[in-house]
Short mmCIF file of N, CA and C and ligand atoms in Angstrom, two decimals:
data_model
loop_
_atom_site.label_atom_id
_atom_site.label_comp_id
_atom_site.label_asym_id
_atom_site.label_seq_id
_atom_site.Cartn_x
_atom_site.Cartn_y
_atom_site.Cartn_z
N MET A 1 -6.75 -63.69 -35.15
CA MET A 1 -7.42 -62.85 -36.19
C MET A 1 -6.78 -62.38 -37.01
N ILE A 2 -6.90 -62.39 -38.18
CA ILE A 2 -6.73 -61.10 -39.26
C ILE A 2 -7.80 -60.17 -39.27
N VAL A 3 -7.22 -58.91 -39.34
CA VAL A 3 -7.74 -57.58 -39.26
C VAL A 3 -7.47 -57.21 -40.87
N ILE A 4 -8.57 -57.05 -41.70
CA ILE A 4 -8.35 -56.43 -42.63
C ILE A 4 -8.84 -55.20 -43.34
N LEU A 5 -7.55 -53.93 -43.42
CA LEU A 5 -8.14 -52.80 -43.75
C LEU A 5 -8.55 -51.78 -45.45
N ILE A 6 -9.78 -52.18 -45.48
CA ILE A 6 -9.89 -51.35 -46.93
C ILE A 6 -10.07 -50.27 -47.27
N GLY A 7 -10.33 -49.43 -48.36
CA GLY A 7 -10.59 -48.40 -48.62
C GLY A 7 -10.11 -47.41 -49.75
N TYR A 8 -10.48 -46.56 -50.27
CA TYR A 8 -10.17 -45.80 -51.26
C TYR A 8 -8.07 -45.73 -51.05
N MET A 9 -7.61 -45.38 -52.43
CA MET A 9 -6.06 -44.90 -52.05
C MET A 9 -6.63 -43.49 -51.61
N ALA A 10 -5.29 -43.92 -50.21
CA ALA A 10 -5.09 -42.31 -49.99
C ALA A 10 -5.86 -42.64 -48.79
N SER A 11 -6.61 -43.47 -47.99
CA SER A 11 -7.55 -43.62 -46.95
C SER A 11 -6.61 -43.50 -45.88
N GLY A 12 -5.78 -43.65 -46.00
CA GLY A 12 -5.08 -44.27 -44.55
C GLY A 12 -4.89 -45.47 -43.77
N LYS A 13 -4.71 -46.64 -44.80
CA LYS A 13 -4.88 -47.90 -44.52
C LYS A 13 -3.73 -48.05 -44.15
N SER A 14 -2.81 -47.81 -44.32
CA SER A 14 -1.23 -47.96 -44.08
C SER A 14 -0.64 -47.95 -42.95
N THR A 15 -1.25 -46.22 -42.74
CA THR A 15 -0.88 -45.49 -41.50
C THR A 15 -1.91 -46.34 -40.66
N LEU A 16 -2.88 -46.38 -40.64
CA LEU A 16 -3.77 -46.29 -39.30
C LEU A 16 -3.60 -48.27 -39.34
N GLY A 17 -2.47 -48.78 -40.63
CA GLY A 17 -2.62 -50.06 -40.36
C GLY A 17 -1.22 -50.35 -39.56
N ARG A 18 -0.71 -50.22 -39.71
CA ARG A 18 0.74 -49.90 -38.73
C ARG A 18 0.22 -49.62 -37.09
N ILE A 19 -0.58 -48.68 -36.74
CA ILE A 19 -0.69 -48.05 -35.54
C ILE A 19 -1.50 -49.07 -34.81
N LEU A 20 -2.56 -49.74 -35.14
CA LEU A 20 -3.75 -50.65 -35.23
C LEU A 20 -2.62 -51.93 -35.16
N ALA A 21 -1.66 -52.06 -35.81
CA ALA A 21 -1.20 -53.17 -35.07
C ALA A 21 -0.36 -53.48 -34.08
N LYS A 22 0.36 -52.31 -34.14
CA LYS A 22 1.10 -51.81 -32.56
C LYS A 22 -0.10 -52.16 -31.40
N LYS A 23 -0.76 -51.52 -31.71
CA LYS A 23 -1.32 -52.15 -30.46
C LYS A 23 -2.72 -53.28 -29.95
N LEU A 24 -2.56 -53.59 -30.76
CA LEU A 24 -2.77 -54.98 -31.04
C LEU A 24 -1.70 -56.32 -30.27
N ASP A 25 -0.44 -55.49 -31.04
CA ASP A 25 0.40 -56.44 -30.84
C ASP A 25 0.43 -57.63 -31.49
N TYR A 26 0.10 -57.49 -32.83
CA TYR A 26 -0.01 -57.92 -34.16
C TYR A 26 1.11 -57.63 -34.70
N GLY A 27 1.13 -58.48 -35.95
CA GLY A 27 2.06 -57.93 -37.04
C GLY A 27 1.07 -57.19 -38.19
N PHE A 28 2.36 -56.53 -39.06
CA PHE A 28 1.98 -56.21 -39.89
C PHE A 28 1.87 -56.37 -41.37
N LEU A 29 0.74 -56.34 -42.62
CA LEU A 29 1.56 -56.26 -43.57
C LEU A 29 0.53 -55.35 -44.80
N ASP A 30 1.26 -54.98 -45.59
CA ASP A 30 0.58 -54.06 -46.56
C ASP A 30 0.79 -54.89 -47.59
N LEU A 31 -0.54 -55.05 -48.53
CA LEU A 31 -0.49 -56.21 -49.38
C LEU A 31 0.68 -55.58 -50.80
N ASP A 32 0.20 -53.74 -51.19
CA ASP A 32 1.08 -53.59 -52.12
C ASP A 32 2.31 -53.96 -51.84
N ASP A 33 3.17 -53.87 -50.31
CA ASP A 33 4.95 -53.93 -50.01
C ASP A 33 4.98 -55.42 -49.89
N TYR A 34 3.74 -56.39 -49.98
CA TYR A 34 4.17 -57.66 -49.80
C TYR A 34 4.33 -58.13 -51.44
N ILE A 35 3.70 -57.98 -52.26
CA ILE A 35 3.59 -57.90 -53.90
C ILE A 35 4.81 -57.21 -54.31
N GLU A 36 5.59 -56.33 -53.58
CA GLU A 36 6.56 -55.62 -54.73
C GLU A 36 8.03 -56.56 -53.61
N GLU A 37 7.53 -56.97 -52.76
CA GLU A 37 8.95 -57.82 -51.92
C GLU A 37 9.00 -59.14 -53.07
N LYS A 38 8.11 -59.89 -52.81
CA LYS A 38 8.04 -61.01 -53.82
C LYS A 38 8.08 -61.24 -55.48
N GLU A 39 7.87 -59.68 -55.86
CA GLU A 39 7.74 -60.25 -57.84
C GLU A 39 8.98 -59.24 -57.48
N ASN A 40 9.46 -58.69 -56.65
CA ASN A 40 10.85 -58.20 -56.58
C ASN A 40 11.06 -57.05 -57.67
N SER A 41 9.75 -55.72 -57.44
CA SER A 41 9.16 -54.89 -58.59
C SER A 41 9.07 -53.96 -58.04
N THR A 42 8.55 -53.09 -58.73
CA THR A 42 7.18 -52.11 -57.54
C THR A 42 5.84 -52.27 -58.22
N ILE A 43 5.50 -51.63 -57.52
CA ILE A 43 3.59 -51.42 -58.21
C ILE A 43 3.58 -50.65 -59.78
N SER A 44 4.03 -49.99 -60.02
CA SER A 44 4.41 -49.08 -60.89
C SER A 44 5.00 -49.83 -61.87
N ASP A 45 5.92 -50.83 -61.75
CA ASP A 45 6.39 -51.16 -62.92
C ASP A 45 6.16 -52.41 -63.33
N ILE A 46 5.21 -52.86 -62.40
CA ILE A 46 4.44 -54.21 -62.30
C ILE A 46 3.11 -53.58 -63.45
N PHE A 47 2.65 -52.52 -63.76
CA PHE A 47 1.60 -51.95 -64.29
C PHE A 47 2.05 -51.50 -65.61
N LYS A 48 3.07 -51.16 -65.65
CA LYS A 48 4.18 -50.16 -66.87
C LYS A 48 4.38 -52.14 -67.50
N SER A 49 5.32 -53.10 -67.14
CA SER A 49 5.31 -53.87 -67.97
C SER A 49 4.74 -55.01 -68.18
N LYS A 50 3.79 -55.44 -66.83
CA LYS A 50 2.95 -56.69 -67.52
C LYS A 50 1.60 -56.09 -67.42
N GLY A 51 0.96 -54.63 -67.51
CA GLY A 51 -0.43 -54.92 -67.42
C GLY A 51 -1.07 -54.08 -65.94
N GLU A 52 -2.25 -54.04 -65.78
CA GLU A 52 -3.49 -53.85 -64.97
C GLU A 52 -3.67 -55.80 -64.57
N ILE A 53 -4.01 -55.96 -65.97
CA ILE A 53 -4.93 -57.65 -65.44
C ILE A 53 -3.95 -58.51 -64.47
N HIS A 54 -2.38 -58.30 -64.91
CA HIS A 54 -1.64 -58.86 -64.37
C HIS A 54 -1.55 -58.67 -63.02
N PHE A 55 -1.32 -57.29 -62.85
CA PHE A 55 -1.41 -57.11 -61.36
C PHE A 55 -2.32 -57.22 -60.30
N ARG A 56 -3.79 -57.31 -60.94
CA ARG A 56 -4.76 -57.68 -60.30
C ARG A 56 -4.59 -59.17 -59.92
N LYS A 57 -4.13 -60.20 -61.12
CA LYS A 57 -4.21 -61.52 -60.79
C LYS A 57 -2.91 -62.04 -59.54
N LEU A 58 -1.75 -61.22 -59.08
CA LEU A 58 -0.73 -61.22 -58.45
C LEU A 58 -1.34 -61.26 -56.87
N GLU A 59 -2.62 -59.54 -57.38
CA GLU A 59 -3.28 -59.35 -55.56
C GLU A 59 -3.95 -60.55 -54.75
N THR A 60 -5.03 -61.00 -55.76
CA THR A 60 -5.56 -62.46 -55.60
C THR A 60 -4.96 -63.43 -54.99
N HIS A 61 -3.79 -63.57 -55.80
CA HIS A 61 -2.81 -64.59 -55.28
C HIS A 61 -2.13 -64.63 -54.14
N TYR A 62 -1.78 -63.51 -53.74
CA TYR A 62 -0.87 -63.58 -52.07
C TYR A 62 -1.64 -62.53 -51.40
N LEU A 63 -3.09 -62.40 -51.59
CA LEU A 63 -4.50 -61.94 -50.32
C LEU A 63 -4.51 -64.30 -49.96
N LYS A 64 -5.13 -64.97 -51.14
CA LYS A 64 -5.45 -65.87 -50.85
C LYS A 64 -3.92 -66.58 -49.88
N GLU A 65 -2.64 -66.17 -50.32
CA GLU A 65 -1.37 -66.97 -49.59
C GLU A 65 -1.61 -66.27 -48.18
N LEU A 66 -1.71 -64.96 -47.85
CA LEU A 66 -1.84 -64.18 -46.65
C LEU A 66 -2.78 -64.80 -45.50
N LEU A 67 -4.14 -65.34 -46.48
CA LEU A 67 -5.04 -65.37 -45.78
C LEU A 67 -5.25 -67.20 -45.37
N SER A 68 -4.28 -67.92 -45.62
CA SER A 68 -4.41 -69.25 -45.36
C SER A 68 -2.66 -69.33 -44.63
N SER A 69 -1.70 -68.18 -44.25
CA SER A 69 -1.06 -68.69 -44.04
C SER A 69 -0.63 -67.99 -42.52
N LYS A 70 -1.62 -66.60 -42.42
CA LYS A 70 -1.40 -66.31 -40.86
C LYS A 70 -2.04 -65.71 -40.02
N SER A 71 -1.96 -65.33 -39.15
CA SER A 71 -2.89 -64.76 -37.53
C SER A 71 -2.70 -63.91 -37.19
N LYS A 72 -2.91 -63.48 -35.93
CA LYS A 72 -2.76 -61.93 -35.20
C LYS A 72 -1.68 -61.38 -36.87
N LEU A 73 -2.90 -60.45 -37.64
CA LEU A 73 -2.10 -59.76 -38.70
C LEU A 73 -2.79 -58.88 -38.81
N VAL A 74 -2.68 -57.40 -38.69
CA VAL A 74 -3.27 -56.24 -39.38
C VAL A 74 -2.58 -56.57 -41.08
N LEU A 75 -3.57 -56.74 -41.92
CA LEU A 75 -3.39 -56.55 -43.33
C LEU A 75 -4.31 -55.43 -43.79
N SER A 76 -3.40 -54.26 -44.48
CA SER A 76 -3.67 -53.09 -45.42
C SER A 76 -3.89 -53.72 -47.16
N LEU A 77 -4.90 -53.72 -47.51
CA LEU A 77 -5.06 -53.89 -48.79
C LEU A 77 -5.03 -52.59 -49.83
N GLY A 78 -4.65 -52.97 -50.82
CA GLY A 78 -4.38 -51.72 -52.40
C GLY A 78 -5.97 -51.56 -52.45
N GLY A 79 -5.91 -50.32 -52.70
CA GLY A 79 -7.52 -49.50 -52.35
C GLY A 79 -8.52 -50.51 -53.67
N GLY A 80 -8.19 -51.37 -54.61
CA GLY A 80 -8.43 -52.10 -55.70
C GLY A 80 -8.49 -53.40 -55.41
N THR A 81 -8.27 -53.61 -54.53
CA THR A 81 -8.47 -55.53 -54.02
C THR A 81 -9.52 -55.70 -53.72
N PRO A 82 -10.65 -55.03 -52.91
CA PRO A 82 -11.84 -56.07 -53.08
C PRO A 82 -12.70 -56.11 -54.38
N CYS A 83 -12.26 -55.39 -54.53
CA CYS A 83 -12.64 -55.00 -56.37
C CYS A 83 -13.03 -55.61 -57.54
N TYR A 84 -12.34 -56.70 -57.74
CA TYR A 84 -11.61 -57.48 -58.57
C TYR A 84 -11.72 -59.03 -57.78
N SER A 85 -11.84 -59.42 -59.16
CA SER A 85 -12.20 -61.35 -59.13
C SER A 85 -13.25 -61.37 -57.68
N ASN A 86 -12.62 -62.50 -56.85
CA ASN A 86 -13.70 -62.68 -55.44
C ASN A 86 -13.58 -62.90 -54.63
N ASN A 87 -12.30 -61.77 -54.50
CA ASN A 87 -11.66 -61.40 -53.04
C ASN A 87 -12.39 -60.91 -52.39
N MET A 88 -13.34 -59.91 -52.84
CA MET A 88 -14.10 -59.77 -51.13
C MET A 88 -15.56 -60.84 -50.41
N ASP A 89 -15.51 -61.44 -51.97
CA ASP A 89 -16.11 -63.14 -50.88
C ASP A 89 -15.06 -63.74 -50.33
N ILE A 90 -14.05 -64.16 -50.47
CA ILE A 90 -12.77 -64.82 -49.72
C ILE A 90 -12.91 -64.04 -48.81
N ILE A 91 -12.74 -62.83 -48.45
CA ILE A 91 -12.54 -61.96 -47.36
C ILE A 91 -13.55 -62.49 -46.37
N LEU A 92 -14.94 -62.51 -46.94
CA LEU A 92 -16.20 -62.31 -46.26
C LEU A 92 -16.61 -64.01 -45.86
N LYS A 93 -15.47 -64.69 -46.68
CA LYS A 93 -15.62 -66.03 -45.96
C LYS A 93 -14.71 -66.49 -45.21
N ALA A 94 -14.01 -66.32 -45.71
CA ALA A 94 -12.37 -66.84 -44.37
C ALA A 94 -13.11 -67.02 -42.93
N ASN A 95 -12.37 -67.61 -42.15
CA ASN A 95 -12.59 -67.81 -40.78
C ASN A 95 -11.81 -66.73 -40.07
N ASN A 96 -12.28 -66.15 -39.05
CA ASN A 96 -10.91 -65.43 -38.65
C ASN A 96 -10.56 -64.20 -38.85
N VAL A 97 -11.54 -63.86 -39.94
CA VAL A 97 -10.79 -62.08 -40.58
C VAL A 97 -11.95 -61.85 -40.52
N LYS A 98 -11.77 -60.22 -40.02
CA LYS A 98 -12.41 -58.96 -40.37
C LYS A 98 -12.23 -58.07 -40.77
N SER A 99 -12.98 -57.59 -41.25
CA SER A 99 -12.73 -56.27 -42.53
C SER A 99 -13.21 -55.23 -41.89
N ILE A 100 -12.16 -54.07 -42.21
CA ILE A 100 -12.29 -52.71 -41.76
C ILE A 100 -12.64 -51.89 -42.69
N TYR A 101 -13.96 -51.33 -43.19
CA TYR A 101 -14.00 -50.04 -44.56
C TYR A 101 -13.53 -49.31 -43.83
N LEU A 102 -12.40 -48.57 -43.86
CA LEU A 102 -11.75 -46.72 -43.53
C LEU A 102 -12.26 -46.10 -44.86
N LYS A 103 -13.65 -45.21 -44.35
CA LYS A 103 -14.31 -45.05 -45.36
C LYS A 103 -14.20 -42.79 -44.97
N ALA A 104 -13.36 -42.50 -46.16
CA ALA A 104 -13.08 -40.84 -46.19
C ALA A 104 -13.83 -40.50 -47.45
N SER A 105 -13.92 -38.89 -47.03
CA SER A 105 -15.02 -38.28 -47.84
C SER A 105 -14.24 -38.01 -49.32
N ILE A 106 -14.88 -37.73 -50.27
CA ILE A 106 -14.28 -37.37 -51.67
C ILE A 106 -13.16 -36.42 -51.65
N PRO A 107 -13.54 -34.94 -50.63
CA PRO A 107 -13.33 -33.85 -50.52
C PRO A 107 -11.39 -34.54 -49.91
N THR A 108 -11.93 -35.10 -48.74
CA THR A 108 -10.19 -35.60 -48.18
C THR A 108 -9.18 -36.65 -48.95
N LEU A 109 -10.36 -36.93 -49.44
CA LEU A 109 -9.43 -37.80 -50.50
C LEU A 109 -8.51 -37.35 -51.82
N ILE A 110 -9.39 -36.19 -52.46
CA ILE A 110 -8.78 -35.69 -53.38
C ILE A 110 -7.51 -34.86 -52.85
N ALA A 111 -7.64 -34.05 -51.84
CA ALA A 111 -6.69 -33.39 -51.33
C ALA A 111 -5.58 -33.91 -50.77
N ARG A 112 -5.54 -35.43 -50.47
CA ARG A 112 -4.55 -36.20 -50.32
C ARG A 112 -4.09 -36.62 -51.03
N LEU A 113 -4.57 -36.98 -52.11
CA LEU A 113 -4.11 -37.59 -53.71
C LEU A 113 -3.54 -36.87 -54.81
N LYS A 114 -3.87 -35.39 -54.71
CA LYS A 114 -3.23 -34.35 -55.24
C LYS A 114 -1.82 -34.77 -55.23
N ASN A 115 -1.49 -34.48 -53.99
CA ASN A 115 0.42 -34.65 -53.84
C ASN A 115 0.80 -35.93 -53.99
N GLU A 116 -0.65 -36.55 -53.81
CA GLU A 116 0.81 -38.51 -53.73
C GLU A 116 0.23 -39.08 -55.00
N LYS A 117 0.23 -38.49 -56.75
CA LYS A 117 -0.20 -39.23 -57.36
C LYS A 117 0.90 -40.07 -57.92
N SER A 118 2.23 -39.27 -57.96
CA SER A 118 3.30 -40.52 -58.92
C SER A 118 3.39 -41.69 -58.55
N LYS A 119 3.41 -41.90 -57.56
CA LYS A 119 3.16 -44.01 -57.16
C LYS A 119 2.12 -44.42 -57.34
N ARG A 120 1.17 -43.85 -57.80
CA ARG A 120 -0.21 -44.55 -58.22
C ARG A 120 -0.11 -44.74 -59.41
N PRO A 121 -0.30 -45.61 -60.19
CA PRO A 121 -0.24 -45.74 -61.76
C PRO A 121 -1.94 -45.59 -62.53
N LEU A 122 -2.87 -45.77 -61.15
CA LEU A 122 -4.14 -45.34 -61.93
C LEU A 122 -4.80 -44.01 -61.96
N ILE A 123 -3.37 -43.25 -61.33
CA ILE A 123 -4.46 -41.94 -61.13
C ILE A 123 -2.75 -40.78 -61.88
N ALA A 124 -1.26 -41.34 -61.84
CA ALA A 124 -0.60 -40.55 -61.86
C ALA A 124 -0.19 -39.90 -63.71
N HIS A 125 -0.74 -40.33 -64.07
CA HIS A 125 -1.29 -39.55 -65.96
C HIS A 125 -2.12 -38.16 -65.31
N ILE A 126 -3.12 -38.06 -64.52
CA ILE A 126 -4.30 -37.18 -64.54
C ILE A 126 -3.58 -35.95 -64.25
N GLU A 127 -4.02 -34.80 -65.51
CA GLU A 127 -2.95 -33.70 -65.42
C GLU A 127 -3.55 -32.42 -64.41
N THR A 128 -4.85 -32.68 -64.73
CA THR A 128 -5.42 -31.59 -63.90
C THR A 128 -5.91 -31.74 -62.24
N ASP A 129 -5.95 -30.39 -61.43
CA ASP A 129 -7.04 -31.29 -60.10
C ASP A 129 -8.10 -31.34 -60.31
N ASP A 130 -8.83 -30.94 -61.73
CA ASP A 130 -10.05 -31.20 -61.90
C ASP A 130 -10.64 -32.23 -62.53
N LEU A 131 -9.65 -32.52 -63.01
CA LEU A 131 -9.97 -34.08 -63.88
C LEU A 131 -9.79 -35.41 -62.86
N LEU A 132 -8.66 -35.03 -61.91
CA LEU A 132 -8.61 -35.73 -60.70
C LEU A 132 -9.74 -36.25 -59.58
N ALA A 133 -10.69 -34.51 -59.77
CA ALA A 133 -11.56 -34.91 -58.49
C ALA A 133 -12.52 -35.46 -58.80
N GLU A 134 -13.15 -35.40 -60.58
CA GLU A 134 -13.36 -35.73 -61.28
C GLU A 134 -13.62 -37.48 -61.54
N PHE A 135 -12.51 -38.01 -61.91
CA PHE A 135 -12.08 -39.18 -61.73
C PHE A 135 -12.63 -39.97 -60.16
N ILE A 136 -12.04 -39.45 -58.89
CA ILE A 136 -11.92 -40.08 -57.89
C ILE A 136 -13.63 -40.09 -58.14
N GLY A 137 -14.15 -38.84 -57.90
CA GLY A 137 -15.64 -39.11 -57.63
C GLY A 137 -16.45 -40.01 -58.31
N LYS A 138 -15.85 -40.65 -59.76
CA LYS A 138 -17.02 -41.36 -60.28
C LYS A 138 -16.38 -43.19 -59.77
N HIS A 139 -14.54 -42.96 -59.73
CA HIS A 139 -14.09 -44.05 -59.39
C HIS A 139 -14.80 -44.38 -57.85
N LEU A 140 -14.84 -43.75 -56.98
CA LEU A 140 -15.55 -44.34 -55.30
C LEU A 140 -16.98 -44.89 -55.88
N PHE A 141 -17.61 -44.14 -56.85
CA PHE A 141 -19.06 -44.28 -56.80
C PHE A 141 -19.13 -46.39 -57.24
N GLU A 142 -17.77 -45.92 -58.33
CA GLU A 142 -18.03 -47.62 -58.53
C GLU A 142 -17.66 -48.58 -57.43
N ARG A 143 -16.70 -47.87 -56.67
CA ARG A 143 -16.18 -49.07 -55.97
C ARG A 143 -16.49 -48.92 -54.55
N SER A 144 -17.81 -48.15 -53.79
CA SER A 144 -18.02 -47.95 -52.89
C SER A 144 -19.08 -49.57 -52.58
N GLN A 145 -20.09 -49.94 -53.95
CA GLN A 145 -20.46 -51.24 -53.36
C GLN A 145 -19.80 -52.60 -52.79
N PHE A 146 -18.35 -52.05 -53.10
CA PHE A 146 -17.54 -53.41 -52.48
C PHE A 146 -16.86 -52.96 -51.54
N TYR A 147 -17.11 -51.97 -51.15
CA TYR A 147 -15.98 -51.40 -50.00
C TYR A 147 -16.94 -51.75 -48.86
N SER A 148 -18.14 -51.12 -49.20
CA SER A 148 -19.46 -51.52 -48.40
C SER A 148 -19.55 -52.41 -47.71
N LEU A 149 -19.48 -53.18 -48.15
CA LEU A 149 -19.67 -54.98 -47.72
C LEU A 149 -18.87 -55.70 -46.51
N ALA A 150 -17.93 -54.60 -46.39
CA ALA A 150 -16.68 -55.09 -45.24
C ALA A 150 -17.26 -55.51 -43.85
N HIS A 151 -17.48 -56.25 -42.65
CA HIS A 151 -17.44 -56.45 -41.95
C HIS A 151 -18.18 -54.79 -41.05
N VAL A 152 -17.36 -53.81 -41.10
CA VAL A 152 -17.67 -52.82 -40.30
C VAL A 152 -17.50 -51.84 -41.24
N THR A 153 -18.06 -50.28 -41.18
CA THR A 153 -17.50 -49.55 -42.05
C THR A 153 -17.33 -48.30 -40.59
N ILE A 154 -16.00 -47.26 -40.86
CA ILE A 154 -15.68 -46.57 -40.22
C ILE A 154 -15.20 -45.28 -40.75
N THR A 155 -16.25 -44.04 -40.22
CA THR A 155 -16.02 -43.07 -41.11
C THR A 155 -14.92 -42.03 -40.74
N THR A 156 -13.64 -41.76 -41.57
CA THR A 156 -12.45 -40.94 -40.83
C THR A 156 -12.23 -39.92 -41.22
N ASP A 157 -13.35 -38.88 -41.59
CA ASP A 157 -12.68 -37.49 -42.04
C ASP A 157 -12.98 -36.71 -40.43
N ASN A 158 -11.95 -36.03 -40.35
CA ASN A 158 -11.68 -34.95 -39.51
C ASN A 158 -11.66 -35.65 -37.50
N LYS A 159 -11.32 -37.13 -37.88
CA LYS A 159 -11.11 -37.59 -36.66
C LYS A 159 -9.44 -37.98 -36.44
N PRO A 160 -9.08 -37.47 -35.17
CA PRO A 160 -7.85 -37.80 -34.99
C PRO A 160 -7.76 -39.55 -34.94
N GLU A 161 -6.47 -39.76 -35.06
CA GLU A 161 -5.78 -40.90 -35.44
C GLU A 161 -6.36 -42.11 -34.64
N ASN A 162 -5.96 -41.64 -33.11
CA ASN A 162 -5.95 -42.30 -32.05
C ASN A 162 -7.39 -42.71 -31.86
N ASN A 163 -8.47 -41.72 -32.18
CA ASN A 163 -10.28 -41.81 -32.28
C ASN A 163 -10.41 -43.01 -33.26
N ILE A 164 -9.83 -43.19 -34.25
CA ILE A 164 -10.22 -43.90 -35.57
C ILE A 164 -9.93 -45.44 -34.96
N ILE A 165 -8.71 -45.54 -33.90
CA ILE A 165 -8.15 -46.85 -34.03
C ILE A 165 -8.91 -47.57 -32.79
N GLU A 166 -9.44 -46.31 -31.88
CA GLU A 166 -10.41 -46.88 -30.58
C GLU A 166 -11.19 -47.81 -31.59
N GLU A 167 -11.83 -46.82 -32.32
CA GLU A 167 -13.57 -46.87 -32.70
C GLU A 167 -13.32 -48.84 -33.51
N VAL A 168 -11.77 -48.62 -34.30
CA VAL A 168 -11.96 -50.10 -35.05
C VAL A 168 -12.11 -51.33 -33.92
N VAL A 169 -10.94 -50.79 -32.90
CA VAL A 169 -10.45 -51.98 -31.74
C VAL A 169 -11.52 -52.69 -30.96
N LEU A 170 -12.70 -51.10 -30.79
CA LEU A 170 -14.18 -51.60 -30.27
C LEU A 170 -15.05 -52.43 -31.20
N GLN A 171 -14.56 -52.48 -32.54
CA GLN A 171 -15.26 -53.34 -33.34
C GLN A 171 -14.53 -54.22 -33.06
N LEU A 172 -13.73 -54.95 -33.02
CA LEU A 172 -13.06 -56.18 -33.27
C LEU A 172 -13.64 -57.27 -32.22
N PHE A 173 -13.69 -56.95 -30.65
CA PHE A 173 -13.27 -58.03 -29.37
C PHE A 173 -14.69 -57.36 -29.00
C1 S3P B 1 -4.77 -49.19 -56.79
C2 S3P B 1 -4.23 -48.95 -55.35
C3 S3P B 1 -3.09 -49.28 -54.68
C4 S3P B 1 -1.90 -50.71 -55.64
C5 S3P B 1 -2.37 -49.67 -57.40
C6 S3P B 1 -4.24 -50.06 -57.48
C7 S3P B 1 -6.11 -49.00 -57.10
O1 S3P B 1 -3.00 -48.93 -53.94
O2 S3P B 1 -2.60 -51.23 -55.15
O3 S3P B 1 -1.54 -48.58 -57.39
O4 S3P B 1 -6.46 -49.67 -57.77
O5 S3P B 1 -7.13 -48.42 -56.29
P1 S3P B 1 -2.97 -48.04 -52.10
O6 S3P B 1 -4.36 -48.37 -51.96
O7 S3P B 1 -2.54 -48.03 -51.18
O8 S3P B 1 -2.83 -46.54 -52.93
#
C-alpha cells in the first residue's frame, strides 16, 4: 500500500508522515524533497527560475512516477499537489493507495505559517500577519474541495501526534 498524506502547507504532513512510516515499517518520502533531489534545485529556486506552472508539471510527473514504482510507502504531498492537473483523480483511481487529509483549522495554520514563510514561495512575499491570514482563509477555502475528496479526513487540531497516528492507522487496516 501507498499512504498519501495531503493537506494545506504546515498541516503536519511531513512530520506525521515520518512518524507514521516508522510505525508501519514503511518507507517515507516527501514529494517536495523528492522533486528537489531529482531536479537538483530547491522548490523556491524552481518557482523563481522556471515559474509555478513548471513546478506543477514536475509535481504531476514525480507523483505518477512514485505511484507506479513504489509500495509500502508513506508519501507526503505538497499543499498544492491535489489541486492541480488531474492529480487527485490519479490518487483516487490508483490501486492500493489510501489518501488521508490532515485537516488543520485556519487559526492553527496561520500561527504555524507566520514563522515558516520564507521557504514557501506562495506566501514568502506576504508582509503582514493580517494579509497572511486573509490569504490563508481564501486559499484554504478554494483548496478544501480537493482535499475533502481524500479517502479519509482526520482533524488534527489540539491532538497529540500519537493520537493522530493512531487514528490514521485505524483507518488503514
Ligand atoms: C505548495 C506547498 C509546498 C510546496 C510549494 C507549493 C502549495 O509544500 O509544494 O511551495 O501550493 O501549497 P508544503 O505543503 O510541504 O509546504
